[in-house]
Amino acid sequence: MSGHGEFDLIARYFAPLATSPGAYGLKDDAALLAPLRGRSLVLTKDAIVEGVHYLLGDPPDQVARKLLRVNLSDLAAKGATPHGYLLACAFPKKVDARWIAAFARGLKHDQSHFALTLLGGDTVATPGPAVFSATMIGHVANRAIIRRAGARAGDLLCVTGTIGDGGFGLTELRTPQEGLAAAQRRFLIARYRLPQPRTRLGPLLAPIASAALDVSDGLVQDAEHLAAQSNLRLEIDTNRVPLSPAGQAIARRDPAAGMSALSAGDDYEILFTVPPRRLEALKRAALAAKTRVTVIGRATRGQGVDVLGEGGKLLALSVRGYDHFTR
Ligand code: ADP
Ligand code: MG
């Protein structure tokens, strides 16, 4: 990248995003973060890789926003309110300054949308594809994080938003399906490129949910993680799994493709359990956060995840989710 050293890049594109006084305009080695009274910090980190989590031609501002949003989704699932983040960028040596400028605009946009601030990071060049990683910092009332462990037999299993759109969107980008309306295709692709982390609902779930996790690698596989950590069995009723209108159109034409919604990644919704007595409180929280919540099953004694079809019949699902190391 001619004319731009590492330090120019930081000063030009990233320093303007580091608005908190403790970030010292990115002119020091590290940032200072004063502890918040009565709050506990919640930390998470996600990396995204060109060609894996986004495609080479994807708009850079959306790549940046996706990076923040996949992390925000983890915080939301833990009931945390976001505060700020550290950012590592490994840019290919020949990256265009315009690409970085657009990337930084995307960060700026979502920083203001989600009330976030940039606290620091690192900028390096790589001979390989681009890699971006953010460490996201949020907070909850004193230790009141929502764990994956904590669900009880009898709890209802719930999910936010709609399931499968991100996976369908990725399929559309790779091999467009016939018979899908242009607006539906655009909707699915947007859901793949730009997850909607449930940051408004997340903190409201802290006193309501008994367990929660972020659905990012496939509903069934992620449900298995929750079941394992809570040491119980989860039942998912496929007929109740919420699909968007575009997802429903796909499922109607091709039921097998419809079923793939259960195991495709890129949902970034919250899967959580709720004791039945808190259902009213949940409804109020969903309304307050303007977030759709659907009961899709329940927790029982036992282990693993059972996926039930028509008439409660147990379905055999070979693919249950995405794993970076087994594909
Ligand atoms: P080091 O020499 O230890 O690698 P740097 O010179 O890379 O440190 O970093 C200088 C400052 O710029 C630090 O405060 C660091 O957190 C910040 N920084 C570097 N790259 C980024 C980035 N991509 N985003 C945000 N802050 C960054
Ligand atoms: Mg450095």
Coordinates of C-alpha atoms and ligand atoms in Angstrom, one line a residue:
M1 CA 0.0 0.0 0.0
S2 CA 2.0 2.9 -1.3
G3 CA 2.4 6.0 0.8
H4 CA 0.7 4.6 4.0
G5 CA 2.8 3.2 6.8
E6 CA 1.3 1.4 9.7
F7 CA 1.3 4.6 11.8
D8 CA -0.3 6.7 9.1
L9 CA -3.1 4.2 8.9
I10 CA -3.7 4.2 12.6
A11 CA -3.7 8.0 12.8
R12 CA -5.8 8.5 9.8
Y13 CA -8.4 5.8 9.9
F14 CA -8.6 4.5 13.4
A15 CA -7.7 7.3 15.8
P16 CA -10.8 9.3 14.9
L17 CA -12.9 6.3 16.1
A18 CA -11.1 6.2 19.5
T19 CA -13.2 8.9 21.2
S20 CA -13.0 7.8 24.8
P21 CA -10.4 9.9 26.8
G22 CA -8.8 6.6 28.1
A23 CA -7.8 5.7 24.5
Y24 CA -5.5 8.7 24.3
G25 CA -6.2 9.1 20.6
L26 CA -4.3 5.8 20.0
K27 CA -1.1 7.7 20.7
D28 CA -0.1 5.6 23.6
D29 CA 0.7 1.9 24.0
A30 CA -2.5 0.9 25.7
A31 CA -5.9 2.3 26.8
L32 CA -7.2 2.9 30.3
L33 CA -10.6 1.6 31.3
A34 CA -11.8 2.6 34.7
P35 CA -14.0 -0.1 36.4
L36 CA -17.7 0.7 36.5
R37 CA -19.2 0.7 40.0
G38 CA -21.4 -2.3 40.6
R39 CA -20.8 -3.8 37.2
S40 CA -18.8 -6.7 36.0
L41 CA -17.0 -6.7 32.6
V42 CA -18.0 -9.3 30.0
L43 CA -15.3 -10.0 27.3
T44 CA -15.5 -11.8 24.0
K45 CA -13.5 -12.0 20.8
D46 CA -14.4 -13.1 17.3
A47 CA -12.2 -13.1 14.2
I48 CA -13.4 -13.0 10.6
V49 CA -11.4 -14.2 7.6
E50 CA -11.7 -13.2 4.0
G51 CA -13.1 -16.1 2.0
V52 CA -14.5 -17.8 5.1
H53 CA -16.7 -15.3 7.0
Y54 CA -17.1 -12.8 4.1
L55 CA -16.4 -12.9 0.4
L56 CA -13.7 -10.9 -1.3
G57 CA -16.1 -8.6 -3.2
D58 CA -18.3 -7.9 -0.1
P59 CA -18.5 -4.1 0.6
P60 CA -15.8 -3.2 3.1
D61 CA -18.1 -1.2 5.4
Q62 CA -20.3 -4.2 5.8
V63 CA -17.3 -6.4 6.6
A64 CA -16.4 -4.0 9.4
R65 CA -20.0 -3.9 10.7
K66 CA -20.3 -7.7 10.5
L67 CA -17.1 -8.0 12.6
L68 CA -18.6 -5.7 15.3
R69 CA -22.0 -7.4 15.1
V70 CA -20.8 -11.0 15.5
N71 CA -19.1 -9.9 18.7
L72 CA -22.1 -7.8 19.9
S73 CA -24.3 -10.9 19.4
D74 CA -22.1 -12.8 21.9
L75 CA -22.4 -10.0 24.4
A76 CA -26.2 -9.8 23.9
A77 CA -26.5 -13.5 24.5
K78 CA -24.8 -13.0 27.9
G79 CA -27.1 -10.2 28.9
A80 CA -24.4 -7.6 28.5
T81 CA -24.5 -4.0 27.5
P82 CA -21.7 -3.2 25.0
H83 CA -19.0 -0.6 25.9
G84 CA -16.0 -0.7 23.5
Y85 CA -13.6 -2.9 21.6
L86 CA -10.0 -3.6 20.6
L87 CA -9.4 -4.2 16.9
A88 CA -6.7 -6.2 15.2
C89 CA -6.4 -5.8 11.4
A90 CA -4.2 -8.0 9.2
F91 CA -4.5 -6.3 5.8
P92 CA -3.0 -7.9 2.6
K93 CA 0.1 -5.8 1.7
K94 CA -1.5 -4.6 -1.5
V95 CA -4.8 -3.4 0.1
D96 CA -6.2 -0.2 -1.3
A97 CA -6.5 2.8 1.0
R98 CA -10.0 3.3 -0.2
W99 CA -10.9 -0.2 1.1
I100 CA -9.6 0.7 4.5
A101 CA -11.4 4.1 4.4
A102 CA -14.7 2.3 3.7
F103 CA -13.9 -0.3 6.4
A104 CA -13.4 2.5 8.9
R105 CA -16.6 4.2 7.8
G106 CA -18.4 1.0 8.6
L107 CA -16.9 0.9 12.1
K108 CA -17.9 4.5 12.7
H109 CA -21.5 3.8 11.6
D110 CA -22.0 0.9 13.9
Q111 CA -20.1 2.5 16.7
S112 CA -22.7 5.2 16.8
H113 CA -25.6 2.8 16.2
F114 CA -24.5 0.6 19.2
A115 CA -22.9 3.3 21.4
L116 CA -19.4 1.7 21.1
T117 CA -16.0 3.2 21.3
L118 CA -12.6 2.0 19.9
L119 CA -10.1 1.4 22.6
G120 CA -7.0 0.1 20.8
G121 CA -5.7 -2.6 18.6
D122 CA -3.0 -3.7 16.2
T123 CA -2.4 -3.2 12.5
V124 CA -0.2 -5.6 10.5
A125 CA 0.3 -6.7 7.0
T126 CA -0.2 -10.3 5.9
P127 CA 0.8 -12.4 2.8
G128 CA -2.5 -14.2 3.1
P129 CA -6.1 -13.2 3.0
A130 CA -7.3 -10.4 5.3
V131 CA -8.1 -11.3 8.9
F132 CA -9.9 -9.0 11.4
S133 CA -10.5 -9.6 15.0
A134 CA -12.3 -7.6 17.6
T135 CA -12.2 -8.0 21.4
M136 CA -15.5 -6.7 22.6
I137 CA -16.0 -5.4 26.1
G138 CA -19.4 -5.1 27.7
H139 CA -20.9 -5.1 31.2
V140 CA -23.6 -6.6 33.3
A141 CA -24.9 -5.8 36.8
N142 CA -22.6 -7.5 39.4
R143 CA -21.8 -10.9 37.9
A144 CA -25.3 -11.2 36.4
I145 CA -24.1 -12.8 33.2
I146 CA -26.4 -15.4 31.5
R147 CA -24.5 -18.7 31.3
R148 CA -25.0 -21.6 28.9
A149 CA -25.4 -23.6 32.1
G150 CA -28.5 -23.0 34.2
A151 CA -31.4 -24.3 32.2
R152 CA -33.8 -26.6 34.2
A153 CA -36.1 -29.4 33.1
G154 CA -39.5 -27.8 32.3
D155 CA -38.0 -24.6 31.0
L156 CA -39.2 -23.3 27.6
L157 CA -36.7 -23.1 24.8
C158 CA -36.9 -19.8 22.9
V159 CA -35.2 -18.1 20.0
T160 CA -35.1 -14.4 18.8
G161 CA -35.8 -13.3 15.3
T162 CA -35.9 -15.8 12.4
I163 CA -33.6 -18.7 11.7
G164 CA -31.8 -19.7 8.5
D165 CA -31.8 -16.4 6.7
G166 CA -28.0 -15.9 6.9
G167 CA -27.4 -19.4 5.6
F168 CA -29.9 -18.9 2.8
G169 CA -28.2 -15.6 2.0
L170 CA -24.8 -17.2 1.6
T171 CA -26.3 -19.8 -0.7
E172 CA -27.8 -17.0 -2.8
L173 CA -24.4 -15.4 -3.1
R174 CA -22.8 -18.6 -4.2
T175 CA -25.5 -20.2 -6.4
P176 CA -28.6 -18.1 -6.8
Q177 CA -31.8 -20.3 -6.5
E178 CA -34.5 -20.1 -9.0
G179 CA -37.9 -18.8 -8.3
L180 CA -37.0 -16.4 -5.4
A181 CA -38.3 -12.8 -5.7
A182 CA -35.5 -10.2 -6.1
A183 CA -36.6 -8.5 -2.9
Q184 CA -36.4 -11.8 -1.0
R185 CA -33.0 -12.5 -2.4
R186 CA -31.8 -9.0 -1.3
F187 CA -33.3 -9.6 2.2
L188 CA -31.4 -12.9 2.6
I189 CA -28.1 -11.5 1.4
A190 CA -28.5 -8.6 3.7
R191 CA -29.1 -11.0 6.6
Y192 CA -25.9 -12.8 5.8
R193 CA -23.8 -9.7 5.4
L194 CA -25.3 -7.7 8.3
P195 CA -26.4 -9.7 11.3
Q196 CA -28.8 -7.9 13.7
P197 CA -27.4 -8.5 17.2
R198 CA -30.1 -8.5 19.8
T199 CA -28.4 -5.9 21.9
R200 CA -31.7 -4.3 23.1
L201 CA -33.2 -7.6 24.3
G202 CA -30.0 -9.2 25.7
P203 CA -29.7 -7.1 28.9
L204 CA -33.4 -7.4 29.5
L205 CA -33.0 -11.2 29.5
A206 CA -30.5 -11.2 32.3
P207 CA -33.2 -11.5 35.1
I208 CA -35.5 -13.7 32.9
A209 CA -33.5 -16.4 31.0
S210 CA -32.1 -19.4 32.9
A211 CA -29.5 -20.0 30.2
A212 CA -28.6 -18.6 26.8
L213 CA -26.2 -18.7 23.9
D214 CA -25.6 -17.0 20.6
V215 CA -26.7 -19.0 17.6
S216 CA -23.9 -18.6 15.0
D217 CA -22.9 -22.1 13.9
G218 CA -26.3 -23.7 13.3
L219 CA -29.4 -23.9 15.6
V220 CA -29.2 -27.6 16.4
Q221 CA -25.4 -27.7 17.1
D222 CA -25.6 -24.6 19.2
A223 CA -28.6 -26.0 21.1
E224 CA -26.4 -29.1 21.8
H225 CA -23.8 -26.8 23.5
L226 CA -26.5 -25.4 25.7
A227 CA -27.9 -28.8 26.5
A228 CA -24.4 -30.1 27.4
Q229 CA -23.6 -27.2 29.6
S230 CA -26.9 -27.3 31.4
N231 CA -26.8 -31.1 31.5
L232 CA -30.2 -31.8 30.1
R233 CA -32.1 -32.6 26.9
L234 CA -33.6 -30.0 24.6
E235 CA -36.5 -30.7 22.3
I236 CA -36.9 -28.5 19.2
D237 CA -40.2 -28.5 17.4
T238 CA -39.3 -27.8 13.8
N239 CA -42.8 -26.6 13.0
R240 CA -42.3 -23.8 15.5
V241 CA -38.9 -22.6 14.3
P242 CA -39.5 -19.1 13.0
L243 CA -38.7 -18.6 9.3
S244 CA -38.8 -15.3 7.5
P245 CA -41.2 -14.9 4.6
A246 CA -38.2 -15.5 2.3
G247 CA -37.2 -18.5 4.3
Q248 CA -40.7 -19.8 4.1
A249 CA -40.7 -19.4 0.3
I250 CA -37.6 -21.5 0.1
A251 CA -39.0 -24.2 2.5
R252 CA -42.2 -24.4 0.5
R253 CA -40.4 -25.1 -2.8
D254 CA -37.7 -27.3 -1.4
P255 CA -38.4 -28.8 2.0
A256 CA -34.8 -30.2 2.3
A257 CA -33.4 -26.7 1.8
G258 CA -35.9 -25.5 4.3
M259 CA -34.6 -28.0 6.9
S260 CA -31.1 -26.7 6.3
A261 CA -32.2 -23.6 8.2
L262 CA -31.8 -25.8 11.4
S263 CA -28.1 -26.3 10.8
A264 CA -26.9 -23.4 8.6
G265 CA -24.7 -20.8 10.4
D266 CA -24.8 -17.0 10.5
D267 CA -28.0 -16.5 12.4
Y268 CA -26.7 -14.4 15.2
E269 CA -29.9 -14.9 17.2
I270 CA -30.2 -15.7 20.9
L271 CA -31.3 -19.2 21.9
F272 CA -32.4 -19.2 25.5
T273 CA -34.4 -21.0 28.1
V274 CA -37.0 -19.5 30.4
P275 CA -38.9 -21.0 33.4
P276 CA -42.7 -21.0 32.4
R277 CA -43.5 -18.6 35.3
R278 CA -41.4 -15.9 33.6
L279 CA -43.2 -16.1 30.3
E280 CA -45.1 -12.9 30.9
A281 CA -42.0 -11.0 31.9
L282 CA -40.4 -12.3 28.7
K283 CA -43.3 -11.0 26.6
R284 CA -43.0 -7.6 28.1
A285 CA -39.2 -7.6 27.5
A286 CA -39.7 -8.7 23.9
L287 CA -42.2 -5.9 23.4
A288 CA -39.9 -3.3 25.1
A289 CA -37.0 -4.4 22.9
K290 CA -39.2 -4.7 19.8
T291 CA -37.6 -8.1 19.2
R292 CA -39.5 -11.1 18.1
V293 CA -39.3 -14.1 20.4
T294 CA -40.6 -17.6 19.7
V295 CA -41.0 -20.6 21.9
I296 CA -39.6 -23.5 19.8
G297 CA -39.4 -26.3 22.3
R298 CA -38.5 -27.2 25.9
A299 CA -35.9 -28.7 28.2
T300 CA -36.4 -32.1 29.8
R301 CA -34.2 -34.4 31.8
G302 CA -31.8 -36.4 29.7
Q303 CA -29.2 -35.2 27.2
G304 CA -28.6 -34.0 23.7
V305 CA -31.0 -32.3 21.3
D306 CA -34.0 -34.0 19.7
V307 CA -35.5 -32.4 16.6
L308 CA -39.2 -33.2 16.3
G309 CA -41.2 -33.0 13.1
E310 CA -44.9 -33.4 12.2
G311 CA -46.8 -35.1 15.1
G312 CA -43.8 -35.0 17.4
K313 CA -41.9 -37.6 15.2
L314 CA -38.2 -37.7 15.9
L315 CA -36.2 -36.5 12.8
A316 CA -32.7 -37.8 12.0
L317 CA -30.6 -34.8 11.1
S318 CA -27.1 -35.6 9.7
V319 CA -25.7 -32.1 9.5
R320 CA -26.2 -30.3 12.8
G321 CA -24.0 -27.2 12.3
Y322 CA -20.8 -25.7 11.0
D323 CA -17.4 -26.6 12.3
H324 CA -14.3 -24.8 10.9
F325 CA -12.0 -27.9 11.3
T326 CA -14.2 -30.7 10.0
R327 CA -15.3 -29.1 6.7
Ligands
ADP1 P1 2.9 -1.8 19.1 O1 4.1 -1.1 18.6 O2 2.9 -2.3 20.5 O3 2.4 -2.9 18.1 P2 1.2 0.0 17.9 O4 2.2 1.0 17.5 O5 0.8 -1.0 16.9 O6 1.7 -0.7 19.2 O7 -0.1 0.7 18.4 C1 -0.1 2.1 18.7 C2 -1.4 2.4 19.3 O8 -2.4 2.3 18.2 C3 -1.9 1.5 20.4 O9 -2.7 2.3 21.3 C4 -2.8 0.5 19.7 O10 -3.8 0.0 20.6 C5 -3.4 1.4 18.6 N1 -3.8 0.6 17.4 C6 -3.0 0.0 16.5 N2 -3.7 -0.5 15.5 C7 -5.0 -0.3 15.8 C8 -6.3 -0.6 15.2 N3 -6.3 -1.3 14.0 N4 -7.4 -0.2 15.8 C9 -7.3 0.5 16.9 N5 -6.2 0.8 17.5 C10 -5.1 0.4 17.0
MG2 MG 1.7 -2.9 16.4

